[in-house]
Amino acid sequence: MKTSNATGIGNAINRVEGHLKVMGKAKYATEFPVENKVYAQSINSTIAKGEIISIDATAAEQAAGVLKIITYKNADKLKTFDEAMPSVSTDTIAPVLQSNKIHFYGEYVGLVVAKTFEQAQYAASLIKIEYKKDNSAVIDFEKSRSKAFAPSKKSDYSRGDVEKGLKEADEIIEQTYHTPIEHHHPMELHATIANWDNGKVLVYASQQMLEDAAIAISGTFQIPTKDVRIIAPFVGGGFGSKLNLNGHVIMAIMASKMVGQPVQLTVTRNQMFTNTNMRQKNEQKMRIGAKKDGTLTALSHEVLSHTSTTAIFQEPCGMISKMMYNVPNNLVKERLIAMNLQTPFAMRAPGEATGSFALESAIDEMAWKLKMDPIEFRIKNDSQHDLHADKPFSSRLLVECLRIGADKFGWKDRKEQPRTNKKGNWLIGYGVSAASRNAPFQKTNAKIILKLEEKKVNVTVQMDATDIGTGSYTIIAQTASEYLQIPVDQIDVQIGDTDFPVTPGSGGSWGAASYCNGVQSACENAINKLKVNRNIKKDKTVPLADLLKMNQLTSFEAEGSAEPSLEFKKYSVFSFGANFTEVWVDKDTGMYRIKRMVNVASAGKILNPKTAYGQIIGGITMGAGMVIAEQTKVEPNFGNFITRSFADYHVPVNLDMANVNVVFLPEEDKIANKMGIKGIGELGITSVAASIANAIFNATGKRMRDLPITPEKLIEAGLEPGISA
Ligand code: MOS
């Protein structure tokens, strides 16, 4: 890849902030040298439901360095929810330590502030809390099915008549797919340094969406949003866990208010299981009907999942089933059980990542039943119209993704009959799946500052965007470089500060499209103003340095803003992709290897193939993690998680990962936005799990519908010859 002296968009340049990161100079939330800061350690409940009846903090109060112990008894009074079960969003308030009631194992029950981190941790260990346990805690998902409720009026969707469609079908697949609780576990722990100064709040915090985090803080403390400043120039991964504001930030601010000093609080890896979101367990019942010729007649997707007892979050697993295929009769139902576990929240491709496992496995099952090639079956049911939104897709190159991927992967060498491709002890299988992910774009503001220094123009870009490891710095610099015709090394990107122009932050795959179109607008405004001042025609190319000189300026500022057009709203805007996987399964032990994968992505204009490739392989790795290892298990008596560290919550490592070949289709979607960008942050994970599970079926003849697919489960399914479809 060309990486030197490159400029503008579309080039595979190295990350502009890469050097800082490698040198350890990129400052993460708790690395800021804030004067006078003290440290806090939070305390977690050891029951799942009940109430605190006594707190003995005598020993902790006398421990060295302790400045304050905060519990519900002395905590600052915060805004609490007006309704019983509010739906959580990215700007939802986060009241904490407001009562003696316990709703889940690990809920925050106290905070110790001390001069050093070690003193705070030690003192926290000395606090004795007595609880009155309520034995009615809802911990067992299996036993609580009858308590399921519809989370909102929108939880049921239907078009046509699914039951009629099933009657018209020649073949029916009716199967249930299971995905477990998963945790995000970004490399950088959730952490903050917070300072309360006379009602003005300054926090360094690892957050994905700064404006929404500021709204959540202002709402919780009932102070104006303008009095909240959040700084997060570097965020060490988020995957959704840092979209919303979690309780630790509120506790740190409260503690600072109470001790009159800045307070640093880090959520430990262990606490990240209980206090910073999770993906919930999903049980997905699929019913699909098709004619002998492969025409889909019905698609029903019913999801049973869980939320907490205090708030609602529904992962929209059924979303993908509403728009993916040309099926006239469609039903999607979502139900939740309120459990005494923490409130789940968005995790990378919420809905699609898990929903596509069910949908794309079931589609594969139907293709097998119809004796159709699974690629041809998908292509037969492709739709250029989004039947759910009743709008045309702005662009949908799914067929191209499947065809090009099949060619790159060598799909023609696949043996249709399972257990026929063998090498020694290995059973070899090929699997395919189709992917789609909403490609949103949201209002974004940006500011650029031009400075003429000698003959060079140096540019500063400012916006409250975040770089969660995705490459925002780099693509923002490339965009400014492209539209100002200035080399990247003369562009200084300043992001991660709510003092800068408002953006939607990083989440939901909207970051790249939103940020870059905002920057493009600021660049265009700057040039146009400089030209208008000197009566230069719009389409005449004048170097920026000359433009400034002609205006007798050595510095100039301009702002810009981009938002979805009226045209955008007339279309359904999604990215599409296809995944191909080859697995080798040991016929005796059930151990398997993901040998190679091909991903084809149609995601509009690719701003930087190198960072985009990083996004896709990151997504694919998380998708593989869903299949080979990731799961958080609930202890059935206490409601604690059994998997509480990286020793037992396994994620893929390099050795687990295949040779991954990523292909980006050349595309610009000008309906999506002016620059033609669609998102790729979440496309990469979508349907990866199904492509691996489908490959395992092709290898072994065993249909695995319960993630993760461990060797034990494969052995239980019976690895002896025969097909159990
Ligand atoms: Mo994402 S789950 O919007 O970080």
Coordinates of N, CA and C and ligand atoms in Angstrom, one line a residue, residues 90 184 208-209 238-243 345-350 437 468 506-510 682, ligand 1:
T90 N -28.4 7.2 24.4 CA -27.0 7.6 24.6 C -26.9 8.9 25.4
H184 N -18.2 -6.0 25.9 CA -17.4 -5.3 24.9 C -15.9 -5.4 25.1
Q208 N -17.6 7.7 23.7 CA -17.7 7.8 22.3 C -18.4 9.0 21.7
M209 N -19.5 9.5 22.5 CA -20.3 10.6 22.0 C -20.3 11.7 23.0
G238 N -14.3 1.1 22.2 CA -15.6 1.3 22.9 C -16.6 0.2 22.6
F239 N -16.8 0.0 21.3 CA -17.7 -1.0 20.7 C -19.1 -0.9 21.2
G240 N -19.5 0.3 21.7 CA -20.8 0.6 22.2 C -20.8 0.8 23.7
S241 N -19.9 0.3 24.4 CA -19.9 0.4 25.8 C -19.7 1.8 26.3
K242 N -19.1 2.6 25.5 CA -18.9 4.0 25.9 C -19.8 5.0 25.1
L243 N -20.9 4.5 24.5 CA -21.8 5.4 23.8 C -22.6 6.2 24.8
F345 N -26.8 -2.8 26.8 CA -26.9 -1.7 25.8 C -26.2 -2.1 24.5
A346 N -26.1 -1.2 23.6 CA -25.6 -1.5 22.3 C -24.2 -2.0 22.3
M347 N -24.0 -3.1 21.6 CA -22.7 -3.6 21.4 C -22.5 -3.8 19.9
R348 N -21.4 -3.5 19.4 CA -21.0 -3.5 17.9 C -22.1 -4.2 17.0
A349 N -22.7 -3.3 16.2 CA -23.8 -3.8 15.3 C -24.9 -4.4 16.1
P350 N -25.4 -3.6 17.1 CA -26.5 -4.1 17.9 C -27.7 -4.5 17.0
R437 N -25.9 -3.4 6.9 CA -25.9 -2.5 8.1 C -26.4 -1.1 7.7
I468 N -12.2 6.4 18.2 CA -12.2 5.2 19.2 C -11.3 4.1 18.7
S506 N -18.8 9.1 17.8 CA -18.6 7.8 17.1 C -19.5 6.7 17.6
G507 N -20.3 6.2 16.7 CA -21.2 5.1 17.1 C -22.0 4.8 15.8
G508 N -22.7 3.7 15.9 CA -23.7 3.3 14.9 C -23.2 3.4 13.4
S509 N -21.9 3.4 13.2 CA -21.3 3.4 11.9 C -21.5 4.8 11.2
W510 N -21.9 5.8 11.9 CA -22.1 7.1 11.3 C -20.9 8.1 11.3
E682 N -19.6 -1.3 11.6 CA -20.4 -2.4 12.1 C -20.7 -3.4 11.0
Ligands
MOS1 MO1 -21.7 1.3 18.4 S1 -22.6 -0.4 19.3 O1 -22.9 2.4 18.0 O2 -20.3 1.8 19.2

